[in-house]
PDB file of C-alpha atoms in Angstrom:
ATOM      1  CA  UNK B   1       1.831 -13.145  14.142  1.00 54.00           C
ATOM      2  CA  UNK B   2      -0.130 -12.292  17.280  1.00 87.00           C
ATOM      3  CA  UNK B   3       0.224  -8.576  16.616  1.00 93.00           C
ATOM      4  CA  UNK B   4      -1.149  -9.017  13.114  1.00 92.00           C
ATOM      5  CA  UNK B   5      -4.254 -10.516  14.689  1.00 94.00           C
ATOM      6  CA  UNK B   6      -4.511  -7.742  17.261  1.00 96.00           C
ATOM      7  CA  UNK B   7      -4.459  -5.095  14.541  1.00 97.00           C
ATOM      8  CA  UNK B   8      -6.285  -7.088  11.859  1.00 96.00           C
ATOM      9  CA  UNK B   9      -9.262  -4.686  11.952  1.00 96.00           C
ATOM     10  CA  UNK B  10      -6.868  -1.835  11.199  1.00 97.00           C
ATOM     11  CA  UNK B  11      -5.261  -3.666   8.279  1.00 96.00           C
ATOM     12  CA  UNK B  12      -8.724  -4.555   6.953  1.00 96.00           C
ATOM     13  CA  UNK B  13      -9.843  -0.932   7.286  1.00 96.00           C
ATOM     14  CA  UNK B  14      -6.748   0.199   5.382  1.00 96.00           C
ATOM     15  CA  UNK B  15      -7.382  -2.321   2.611  1.00 94.00           C
ATOM     16  CA  UNK B  16     -11.067  -1.418   2.353  1.00 95.00           C
ATOM     17  CA  UNK B  17     -10.302   2.302   2.291  1.00 95.00           C
ATOM     18  CA  UNK B  18      -8.016   1.860  -0.708  1.00 94.00           C
ATOM     19  CA  UNK B  19      -4.632   2.378   0.945  1.00 95.00           C
ATOM     20  CA  UNK B  20      -1.990   1.611  -1.684  1.00 93.00           C
ATOM     21  CA  UNK B  21       1.508   0.180  -1.217  1.00 92.00           C
ATOM     22  CA  UNK B  22       0.241  -1.286   2.036  1.00 93.00           C
ATOM     23  CA  UNK B  23       3.068  -3.084   3.869  1.00 93.00           C
ATOM     24  CA  UNK B  24       2.438  -4.910   7.139  1.00 94.00           C
ATOM     25  CA  UNK B  25       5.267  -6.658   8.933  1.00 93.00           C
ATOM     26  CA  UNK B  26       6.162  -7.670  12.432  1.00 93.00           C
ATOM     27  CA  UNK B  27       9.672  -7.307  13.784  1.00 92.00           C
ATOM     28  CA  UNK B  28      10.949  -7.602  17.363  1.00 92.00           C
ATOM     29  CA  UNK B  29       7.530  -7.275  18.960  1.00 94.00           C
ATOM     30  CA  UNK B  30       6.419  -4.289  16.918  1.00 96.00           C
ATOM     31  CA  UNK B  31       4.036  -4.249  13.978  1.00 96.00           C
ATOM     32  CA  UNK B  32       4.915  -1.786  11.216  1.00 96.00           C
ATOM     33  CA  UNK B  33       2.159  -0.661   8.868  1.00 96.00           C
ATOM     34  CA  UNK B  34       3.095   1.632   5.994  1.00 95.00           C
ATOM     35  CA  UNK B  35       1.137   2.791   2.996  1.00 95.00           C
ATOM     36  CA  UNK B  36      -0.326   5.661   1.006  1.00 94.00           C
ATOM     37  CA  UNK B  37      -3.808   6.764   1.984  1.00 94.00           C
ATOM     38  CA  UNK B  38      -6.096   8.190  -0.702  1.00 93.00           C
ATOM     39  CA  UNK B  39      -6.983  11.136   1.577  1.00 92.00           C
ATOM     40  CA  UNK B  40      -6.316  12.757   4.906  1.00 91.00           C
ATOM     41  CA  UNK B  41      -9.731  11.569   6.062  1.00 93.00           C
ATOM     42  CA  UNK B  42      -8.703   7.938   5.533  1.00 95.00           C
ATOM     43  CA  UNK B  43      -5.534   8.494   7.546  1.00 95.00           C
ATOM     44  CA  UNK B  44      -7.593   9.954  10.384  1.00 94.00           C
ATOM     45  CA  UNK B  45     -10.085   7.108  10.219  1.00 96.00           C
ATOM     46  CA  UNK B  46      -7.249   4.576  10.539  1.00 97.00           C
ATOM     47  CA  UNK B  47      -5.897   6.394  13.566  1.00 97.00           C
ATOM     48  CA  UNK B  48      -9.340   6.185  15.152  1.00 97.00           C
ATOM     49  CA  UNK B  49      -9.393   2.414  14.546  1.00 97.00           C
ATOM     50  CA  UNK B  50      -5.884   2.228  16.033  1.00 98.00           C
ATOM     51  CA  UNK B  51      -7.104   4.072  19.136  1.00 97.00           C
ATOM     52  CA  UNK B  52     -10.049   1.690  19.488  1.00 97.00           C
ATOM     53  CA  UNK B  53      -7.766  -1.340  19.433  1.00 97.00           C
ATOM     54  CA  UNK B  54      -5.063   0.244  21.555  1.00 97.00           C
ATOM     55  CA  UNK B  55      -6.552   3.042  23.702  1.00 96.00           C
ATOM     56  CA  UNK B  56      -4.323   6.140  23.798  1.00 96.00           C
ATOM     57  CA  UNK B  57      -1.837   4.302  21.539  1.00 97.00           C
ATOM     58  CA  UNK B  58      -0.213   3.201  24.782  1.00 95.00           C
ATOM     59  CA  UNK B  59       1.052  -0.328  24.040  1.00 95.00           C
ATOM     60  CA  UNK B  60       4.003   0.735  21.943  1.00 95.00           C
ATOM     61  CA  UNK B  61       3.609  -2.290  19.682  1.00 97.00           C
ATOM     62  CA  UNK B  62       2.574  -0.546  16.463  1.00 97.00           C
ATOM     63  CA  UNK B  63       4.149   2.020  14.175  1.00 97.00           C
ATOM     64  CA  UNK B  64       1.428   3.291  11.872  1.00 97.00           C
ATOM     65  CA  UNK B  65       2.864   5.306   9.038  1.00 95.00           C
ATOM     66  CA  UNK B  66       0.077   5.665   6.509  1.00 95.00           C
ATOM     67  CA  UNK B  67       0.007   9.148   5.079  1.00 92.00           C
ATOM     68  CA  UNK B  68      -2.205  10.812   2.534  1.00 91.00           C
ATOM     69  CA  UNK B  69      -0.645  10.656  -0.881  1.00 90.00           C
ATOM     70  CA  UNK B  70       0.179  14.112  -2.225  1.00 90.00           C
ATOM     71  CA  UNK B  71       1.553  14.887  -5.652  1.00 90.00           C
ATOM     72  CA  UNK B  72       4.269  17.499  -6.032  1.00 91.00           C
ATOM     73  CA  UNK B  73       2.798  20.641  -7.583  1.00 92.00           C
ATOM     74  CA  UNK B  74      -0.642  20.043  -6.113  1.00 93.00           C
ATOM     75  CA  UNK B  75      -2.559  22.123  -3.594  1.00 94.00           C
ATOM     76  CA  UNK B  76      -2.471  21.127   0.064  1.00 95.00           C
ATOM     77  CA  UNK B  77      -4.503  22.306   3.022  1.00 94.00           C
ATOM     78  CA  UNK B  78      -3.007  23.415   6.333  1.00 95.00           C
ATOM     79  CA  UNK B  79      -4.421  21.212   9.097  1.00 92.00           C
ATOM     80  CA  UNK B  80      -2.895  22.672  12.226  1.00 90.00           C
ATOM     81  CA  UNK B  81      -5.242  22.493  15.213  1.00 83.00           C
ATOM     82  CA  UNK B  82      -5.721  26.229  15.511  1.00 82.00           C
ATOM     83  CA  UNK B  83      -2.370  27.986  15.185  1.00 88.00           C
ATOM     84  CA  UNK B  84      -0.604  29.184  12.071  1.00 92.00           C
ATOM     85  CA  UNK B  85       1.786  26.876  10.290  1.00 94.00           C
ATOM     86  CA  UNK B  86       5.355  28.130  10.277  1.00 94.00           C
ATOM     87  CA  UNK B  87       7.151  28.219   6.976  1.00 96.00           C
ATOM     88  CA  UNK B  88      10.862  27.935   7.522  1.00 96.00           C
ATOM     89  CA  UNK B  89      14.031  28.639   5.619  1.00 96.00           C
ATOM     90  CA  UNK B  90      15.143  25.005   5.806  1.00 94.00           C
ATOM     91  CA  UNK B  91      13.788  21.607   6.815  1.00 93.00           C
ATOM     92  CA  UNK B  92      13.850  21.701  10.635  1.00 91.00           C
ATOM     93  CA  UNK B  93      12.343  23.608  13.560  1.00 91.00           C
ATOM     94  CA  UNK B  94      15.794  25.058  14.227  1.00 91.00           C
ATOM     95  CA  UNK B  95      15.490  26.963  10.954  1.00 94.00           C
ATOM     96  CA  UNK B  96      14.337  30.614  10.936  1.00 96.00           C
ATOM     97  CA  UNK B  97      10.674  31.283  10.173  1.00 95.00           C
ATOM     98  CA  UNK B  98      10.227  33.005   6.828  1.00 95.00           C
ATOM     99  CA  UNK B  99       6.442  32.976   6.616  1.00 94.00           C
ATOM    100  CA  UNK B 100       3.209  31.622   8.002  1.00 94.00           C
ATOM    101  CA  UNK B 101       0.148  29.902   6.626  1.00 95.00           C
ATOM    102  CA  UNK B 102      -3.179  30.006   8.472  1.00 94.00           C
ATOM    103  CA  UNK B 103      -5.160  26.929   9.497  1.00 93.00           C
ATOM    104  CA  UNK B 104      -7.238  25.725   6.509  1.00 94.00           C
ATOM    105  CA  UNK B 105      -5.220  27.877   4.116  1.00 95.00           C
ATOM    106  CA  UNK B 106      -4.494  26.202   0.789  1.00 96.00           C
ATOM    107  CA  UNK B 107      -0.875  26.316  -0.342  1.00 96.00           C
ATOM    108  CA  UNK B 108       1.164  24.673  -3.084  1.00 96.00           C
ATOM    109  CA  UNK B 109       3.474  21.726  -2.532  1.00 96.00           C
ATOM    110  CA  UNK B 110       6.646  22.589  -4.452  1.00 95.00           C
ATOM    111  CA  UNK B 111       8.776  19.558  -3.581  1.00 94.00           C
ATOM    112  CA  UNK B 112       9.370  17.043  -0.824  1.00 91.00           C
ATOM    113  CA  UNK B 113      12.705  17.583   0.927  1.00 87.00           C
ATOM    114  CA  UNK B 114      11.994  14.392   2.869  1.00 89.00           C
ATOM    115  CA  UNK B 115       8.976  12.596   4.364  1.00 88.00           C
ATOM    116  CA  UNK B 116       8.681  15.126   7.172  1.00 92.00           C
ATOM    117  CA  UNK B 117       9.524  18.471   5.572  1.00 94.00           C
ATOM    118  CA  UNK B 118       8.040  19.743   2.353  1.00 95.00           C
ATOM    119  CA  UNK B 119       8.900  22.800   0.363  1.00 96.00           C
ATOM    120  CA  UNK B 120       5.774  24.923  -0.102  1.00 96.00           C
ATOM    121  CA  UNK B 121       4.598  28.225  -1.556  1.00 96.00           C
ATOM    122  CA  UNK B 122       1.735  30.346  -0.270  1.00 94.00           C
ATOM    123  CA  UNK B 123      -0.627  32.408  -2.408  1.00 91.00           C
ATOM    124  CA  UNK B 124       1.351  35.473  -1.346  1.00 89.00           C
ATOM    125  CA  UNK B 125       4.456  33.921  -2.836  1.00 90.00           C
ATOM    126  CA  UNK B 126       6.141  33.055   0.451  1.00 91.00           C
ATOM    127  CA  UNK B 127       8.333  30.006  -0.061  1.00 95.00           C
ATOM    128  CA  UNK B 128       9.957  27.721   2.457  1.00 96.00           C
ATOM    129  CA  UNK B 129       9.661  24.457   4.325  1.00 96.00           C
ATOM    130  CA  UNK B 130       6.641  23.267   6.276  1.00 95.00           C
ATOM    131  CA  UNK B 131       6.032  20.240   8.468  1.00 94.00           C
ATOM    132  CA  UNK B 132       4.291  17.633   6.291  1.00 93.00           C
ATOM    133  CA  UNK B 133       2.138  16.215   9.078  1.00 92.00           C
ATOM    134  CA  UNK B 134       0.268  19.527   9.110  1.00 93.00           C
ATOM    135  CA  UNK B 135      -0.549  19.316   5.409  1.00 94.00           C
ATOM    136  CA  UNK B 136      -3.051  17.141   3.620  1.00 91.00           C
ATOM    137  CA  UNK B 137      -4.268  16.877   0.029  1.00 90.00           C
ATOM    138  CA  UNK B 138      -7.417  18.725  -0.903  1.00 85.00           C
ATOM    139  CA  UNK B 139     -10.383  16.345  -0.695  1.00 64.00           C
TER     140      UNK B 139
ATOM    141  CA  UNK P   1     -24.252 -49.124 -60.858  1.00 60.00           C
ATOM    142  CA  UNK P   2     -21.717 -50.890 -58.695  1.00 64.00           C
ATOM    143  CA  UNK P   3     -19.088 -48.452 -59.899  1.00 68.00           C
ATOM    144  CA  UNK P   4     -21.196 -45.442 -58.965  1.00 67.00           C
ATOM    145  CA  UNK P   5     -21.887 -46.922 -55.554  1.00 64.00           C
ATOM    146  CA  UNK P   6     -18.168 -47.440 -55.012  1.00 66.00           C
ATOM    147  CA  UNK P   7     -17.401 -43.848 -56.000  1.00 62.00           C
ATOM    148  CA  UNK P   8     -20.128 -42.576 -53.680  1.00 57.00           C
ATOM    149  CA  UNK P   9     -18.796 -44.725 -50.849  1.00 61.00           C
ATOM    150  CA  UNK P  10     -15.281 -43.422 -51.336  1.00 59.00           C
ATOM    151  CA  UNK P  11     -16.521 -39.852 -51.650  1.00 56.00           C
ATOM    152  CA  UNK P  12     -18.621 -40.285 -48.563  1.00 54.00           C
ATOM    153  CA  UNK P  13     -15.675 -41.749 -46.708  1.00 55.00           C
ATOM    154  CA  UNK P  14     -13.435 -38.885 -47.733  1.00 54.00           C
ATOM    155  CA  UNK P  15     -16.108 -36.399 -46.731  1.00 53.00           C
ATOM    156  CA  UNK P  16     -16.519 -38.035 -43.375  1.00 51.00           C
ATOM    157  CA  UNK P  17     -12.785 -38.269 -42.714  1.00 50.00           C
ATOM    158  CA  UNK P  18     -12.169 -34.829 -41.190  1.00 49.00           C
ATOM    159  CA  UNK P  19     -15.021 -35.204 -38.675  1.00 47.00           C
ATOM    160  CA  UNK P  20     -13.667 -38.582 -37.587  1.00 46.00           C
ATOM    161  CA  UNK P  21     -10.346 -36.996 -36.845  1.00 55.00           C
ATOM    162  CA  UNK P  22     -11.961 -34.168 -34.782  1.00 72.00           C
ATOM    163  CA  UNK P  23     -10.643 -30.608 -34.700  1.00 85.00           C
ATOM    164  CA  UNK P  24      -7.112 -29.986 -35.859  1.00 92.00           C
ATOM    165  CA  UNK P  25      -4.434 -29.100 -33.300  1.00 93.00           C
ATOM    166  CA  UNK P  26      -4.378 -25.572 -34.678  1.00 94.00           C
ATOM    167  CA  UNK P  27      -8.116 -25.195 -34.163  1.00 94.00           C
ATOM    168  CA  UNK P  28      -7.812 -26.581 -30.640  1.00 94.00           C
ATOM    169  CA  UNK P  29      -4.992 -24.177 -29.858  1.00 95.00           C
ATOM    170  CA  UNK P  30      -7.197 -21.244 -30.901  1.00 95.00           C
ATOM    171  CA  UNK P  31     -10.138 -22.605 -28.935  1.00 95.00           C
ATOM    172  CA  UNK P  32      -8.069 -23.128 -25.773  1.00 95.00           C
ATOM    173  CA  UNK P  33      -6.472 -19.693 -26.110  1.00 95.00           C
ATOM    174  CA  UNK P  34      -9.866 -18.057 -26.470  1.00 94.00           C
ATOM    175  CA  UNK P  35     -11.175 -19.909 -23.425  1.00 94.00           C
ATOM    176  CA  UNK P  36      -8.148 -18.996 -21.295  1.00 93.00           C
ATOM    177  CA  UNK P  37      -7.835 -15.409 -22.357  1.00 92.00           C
ATOM    178  CA  UNK P  38     -11.455 -14.589 -21.575  1.00 91.00           C
ATOM    179  CA  UNK P  39     -10.198 -14.637 -17.969  1.00 90.00           C
ATOM    180  CA  UNK P  40      -7.823 -11.685 -17.390  1.00 89.00           C
ATOM    181  CA  UNK P  41      -5.902 -13.702 -14.782  1.00 89.00           C
ATOM    182  CA  UNK P  42      -5.020 -16.237 -17.480  1.00 92.00           C
ATOM    183  CA  UNK P  43      -3.987 -13.768 -20.169  1.00 90.00           C
ATOM    184  CA  UNK P  44      -0.321 -14.619 -19.640  1.00 88.00           C
ATOM    185  CA  UNK P  45      -0.768 -18.349 -20.277  1.00 93.00           C
ATOM    186  CA  UNK P  46       0.595 -19.711 -23.573  1.00 94.00           C
ATOM    187  CA  UNK P  47      -0.827 -22.768 -25.281  1.00 95.00           C
ATOM    188  CA  UNK P  48       0.632 -25.396 -27.580  1.00 95.00           C
ATOM    189  CA  UNK P  49      -1.446 -28.330 -28.830  1.00 95.00           C
ATOM    190  CA  UNK P  50      -0.111 -31.613 -30.184  1.00 95.00           C
ATOM    191  CA  UNK P  51      -2.269 -34.650 -30.848  1.00 94.00           C
ATOM    192  CA  UNK P  52      -5.146 -32.959 -29.001  1.00 93.00           C
ATOM    193  CA  UNK P  53      -3.049 -32.557 -25.845  1.00 95.00           C
ATOM    194  CA  UNK P  54      -2.698 -28.953 -24.691  1.00 95.00           C
ATOM    195  CA  UNK P  55       0.510 -27.826 -23.036  1.00 96.00           C
ATOM    196  CA  UNK P  56       0.104 -24.708 -20.917  1.00 95.00           C
ATOM    197  CA  UNK P  57       3.037 -22.502 -19.935  1.00 94.00           C
ATOM    198  CA  UNK P  58       3.640 -19.057 -18.493  1.00 93.00           C
ATOM    199  CA  UNK P  59       3.297 -17.413 -15.122  1.00 91.00           C
ATOM    200  CA  UNK P  60       0.109 -17.105 -13.083  1.00 90.00           C
ATOM    201  CA  UNK P  61      -0.436 -15.262  -9.828  1.00 87.00           C
ATOM    202  CA  UNK P  62      -1.368 -18.179  -7.549  1.00 87.00           C
ATOM    203  CA  UNK P  63      -2.193 -21.888  -7.289  1.00 88.00           C
ATOM    204  CA  UNK P  64      -5.937 -21.281  -7.675  1.00 90.00           C
ATOM    205  CA  UNK P  65      -5.337 -19.515 -10.963  1.00 92.00           C
ATOM    206  CA  UNK P  66      -3.016 -22.326 -11.988  1.00 93.00           C
ATOM    207  CA  UNK P  67      -5.720 -24.964 -11.524  1.00 93.00           C
ATOM    208  CA  UNK P  68      -8.266 -22.677 -13.158  1.00 93.00           C
ATOM    209  CA  UNK P  69      -6.046 -22.615 -16.253  1.00 94.00           C
ATOM    210  CA  UNK P  70      -5.950 -26.403 -16.324  1.00 94.00           C
ATOM    211  CA  UNK P  71      -9.688 -26.929 -15.848  1.00 94.00           C
ATOM    212  CA  UNK P  72     -10.468 -24.258 -18.435  1.00 94.00           C
ATOM    213  CA  UNK P  73      -8.262 -25.996 -21.006  1.00 95.00           C
ATOM    214  CA  UNK P  74      -9.741 -29.412 -20.163  1.00 95.00           C
ATOM    215  CA  UNK P  75     -13.221 -27.994 -20.647  1.00 94.00           C
ATOM    216  CA  UNK P  76     -12.537 -27.159 -24.287  1.00 94.00           C
ATOM    217  CA  UNK P  77     -14.301 -29.617 -26.573  1.00 93.00           C
ATOM    218  CA  UNK P  78     -11.823 -31.899 -28.326  1.00 94.00           C
ATOM    219  CA  UNK P  79      -8.955 -31.491 -25.840  1.00 94.00           C
ATOM    220  CA  UNK P  80      -7.894 -34.950 -24.699  1.00 94.00           C
ATOM    221  CA  UNK P  81      -5.283 -34.036 -22.169  1.00 94.00           C
ATOM    222  CA  UNK P  82      -3.636 -31.036 -20.501  1.00 95.00           C
ATOM    223  CA  UNK P  83      -0.014 -30.725 -19.556  1.00 95.00           C
ATOM    224  CA  UNK P  84       0.059 -27.869 -17.066  1.00 95.00           C
ATOM    225  CA  UNK P  85       3.547 -26.354 -17.026  1.00 95.00           C
ATOM    226  CA  UNK P  86       2.452 -22.936 -15.735  1.00 93.00           C
ATOM    227  CA  UNK P  87       4.379 -21.538 -12.796  1.00 91.00           C
ATOM    228  CA  UNK P  88       3.138 -19.501  -9.852  1.00 89.00           C
ATOM    229  CA  UNK P  89       4.658 -16.038  -9.541  1.00 84.00           C
ATOM    230  CA  UNK P  90       6.640 -15.372  -6.381  1.00 79.00           C
ATOM    231  CA  UNK P  91       4.871 -13.011  -3.992  1.00 71.00           C
ATOM    232  CA  UNK P  92       6.020  -9.427  -4.280  1.00 69.00           C
ATOM    233  CA  UNK P  93       8.789  -8.778  -1.783  1.00 71.00           C
ATOM    234  CA  UNK P  94       7.569  -6.887   1.276  1.00 75.00           C
ATOM    235  CA  UNK P  95       9.408  -3.636   1.841  1.00 78.00           C
ATOM    236  CA  UNK P  96      11.750  -4.009   4.811  1.00 86.00           C
ATOM    237  CA  UNK P  97      11.101  -2.003   7.956  1.00 90.00           C
ATOM    238  CA  UNK P  98      13.009   1.265   7.851  1.00 89.00           C
ATOM    239  CA  UNK P  99      14.106   2.681  11.186  1.00 93.00           C
ATOM    240  CA  UNK P 100      15.570   6.178  11.264  1.00 92.00           C
ATOM    241  CA  UNK P 101      19.091   6.424  12.673  1.00 94.00           C
ATOM    242  CA  UNK P 102      19.289   8.015  16.124  1.00 94.00           C
ATOM    243  CA  UNK P 103      20.882  11.300  15.010  1.00 93.00           C
ATOM    244  CA  UNK P 104      18.181  12.013  12.449  1.00 92.00           C
ATOM    245  CA  UNK P 105      15.501  10.576  14.711  1.00 95.00           C
ATOM    246  CA  UNK P 106      16.526  12.912  17.516  1.00 94.00           C
ATOM    247  CA  UNK P 107      16.056  15.944  15.293  1.00 92.00           C
ATOM    248  CA  UNK P 108      12.839  14.587  13.796  1.00 93.00           C
ATOM    249  CA  UNK P 109      11.113  13.874  17.120  1.00 94.00           C
ATOM    250  CA  UNK P 110      12.250  17.231  18.502  1.00 93.00           C
ATOM    251  CA  UNK P 111      10.359  18.783  15.569  1.00 91.00           C
ATOM    252  CA  UNK P 112       7.412  16.466  16.221  1.00 92.00           C
ATOM    253  CA  UNK P 113       6.923  17.449  19.869  1.00 93.00           C
ATOM    254  CA  UNK P 114       7.744  21.138  19.418  1.00 90.00           C
ATOM    255  CA  UNK P 115       4.085  22.181  19.440  1.00 89.00           C
ATOM    256  CA  UNK P 116       3.402  20.206  22.629  1.00 93.00           C
ATOM    257  CA  UNK P 117       5.266  22.093  25.359  1.00 92.00           C
ATOM    258  CA  UNK P 118       4.215  19.669  28.126  1.00 94.00           C
ATOM    259  CA  UNK P 119       5.885  16.739  26.397  1.00 96.00           C
ATOM    260  CA  UNK P 120       9.540  15.757  26.610  1.00 96.00           C
ATOM    261  CA  UNK P 121      11.186  13.244  24.332  1.00 96.00           C
ATOM    262  CA  UNK P 122      14.312  11.120  24.331  1.00 96.00           C
ATOM    263  CA  UNK P 123      15.757   8.721  21.789  1.00 96.00           C
ATOM    264  CA  UNK P 124      17.846   5.627  22.334  1.00 96.00           C
ATOM    265  CA  UNK P 125      18.596   2.957  19.748  1.00 95.00           C
ATOM    266  CA  UNK P 126      15.562   3.834  17.717  1.00 95.00           C
ATOM    267  CA  UNK P 127      13.169   3.820  20.660  1.00 97.00           C
ATOM    268  CA  UNK P 128      11.386   7.116  21.215  1.00 97.00           C
ATOM    269  CA  UNK P 129      10.312   7.691  24.813  1.00 97.00           C
ATOM    270  CA  UNK P 130       7.660  10.294  25.512  1.00 97.00           C
ATOM    271  CA  UNK P 131       7.045  11.797  28.936  1.00 97.00           C
ATOM    272  CA  UNK P 132       4.932  14.591  30.321  1.00 96.00           C
ATOM    273  CA  UNK P 133       1.367  15.778  29.956  1.00 96.00           C
ATOM    274  CA  UNK P 134      -0.781  15.836  26.847  1.00 95.00           C
ATOM    275  CA  UNK P 135      -4.433  16.733  26.313  1.00 95.00           C
ATOM    276  CA  UNK P 136      -6.460  13.796  24.970  1.00 93.00           C
ATOM    277  CA  UNK P 137      -7.431  15.881  21.931  1.00 91.00           C
ATOM    278  CA  UNK P 138      -3.770  16.468  21.082  1.00 93.00           C
ATOM    279  CA  UNK P 139      -2.654  12.877  21.555  1.00 96.00           C
ATOM    280  CA  UNK P 140      -3.592  11.683  18.065  1.00 95.00           C
ATOM    281  CA  UNK P 141      -1.668  14.398  16.213  1.00 93.00           C
ATOM    282  CA  UNK P 142       1.315  13.956  18.554  1.00 95.00           C
ATOM    283  CA  UNK P 143       1.415  10.200  17.914  1.00 97.00           C
ATOM    284  CA  UNK P 144       0.916  10.710  14.170  1.00 95.00           C
ATOM    285  CA  UNK P 145       3.892  13.043  14.075  1.00 94.00           C
ATOM    286  CA  UNK P 146       6.092  10.846  16.256  1.00 96.00           C
ATOM    287  CA  UNK P 147       5.310   7.609  14.408  1.00 96.00           C
ATOM    288  CA  UNK P 148       5.899   9.335  11.050  1.00 94.00           C
ATOM    289  CA  UNK P 149       9.539   9.847  12.065  1.00 95.00           C
ATOM    290  CA  UNK P 150       9.975   6.071  11.566  1.00 95.00           C
ATOM    291  CA  UNK P 151      11.189   5.050  15.002  1.00 97.00           C
ATOM    292  CA  UNK P 152      11.728   1.450  16.005  1.00 97.00           C
ATOM    293  CA  UNK P 153       9.194   1.769  18.774  1.00 96.00           C
ATOM    294  CA  UNK P 154       7.383   4.466  20.723  1.00 97.00           C
ATOM    295  CA  UNK P 155       7.270   4.175  24.494  1.00 97.00           C
ATOM    296  CA  UNK P 156       4.507   6.474  25.723  1.00 96.00           C
ATOM    297  CA  UNK P 157       3.911   4.890  29.108  1.00 94.00           C
ATOM    298  CA  UNK P 158       5.259   8.011  30.788  1.00 94.00           C
ATOM    299  CA  UNK P 159       2.741  10.159  28.963  1.00 94.00           C
ATOM    300  CA  UNK P 160      -0.039  11.442  31.162  1.00 95.00           C
ATOM    301  CA  UNK P 161      -3.141  11.778  28.955  1.00 94.00           C
ATOM    302  CA  UNK P 162      -5.541  14.350  30.384  1.00 91.00           C
TER     303      UNK P 162
END
């Protein structure tokens, strides 16, 4: 339970920020925190708390997997750092690029192939798979 | 005169009888139900009343709620005793930790580090090991992507944060 104490401020922040389906468990020296954040901003805030407790995320004793909840069919914003987001034929970086979406561009989430790759459609009608960690729900 | 007095006495006695007996069990049941169900946590509690003793049953979320049900029922005027047969609901099962199998994990972390050319990654038995150089500003997004692949652990000691 020591890890739970170490990251208590993070769990509290998640609870206070309205993270749903919050699951916190410790297994073999690693704490796993999963849940659905109400927004991308909440996810980012939690990662900042994580970094305060464990500078540079260096301890390797936490897996934080709280992602902003996005409904299929809704609009999502591209949150790459500055580059374009590749839209690929299939779910994987080994798949050919069939289109691109600019940073801050708003595209439509068509379906979720898995947690990491989502099928999307741009305003220009380009369809393919994009990396979900570069997408967040519109605030 | 005596006769009239007797009739009045009997009538008075009959009139007074219900109040001697107190509220009926049915009335008490309604009163206890109303008291309990004003608290949303106690809406699932059922009540039966016999001889002014209330029997409570049903499921409540925790022990505090369970004792609240009992004290609420006891607080109802006319209730002589409470038999608390409510049960506490089991806590919701916590979702088990899911760790991605190495084959899938390998592909997933390769995708995750693709945009960070200075970083190399290896996977062994669920443990993702990161090496190389990363700008401090890029570290958060890298770790978000890597941890989202559901590894068992992330070893980033070999990562040089600049």
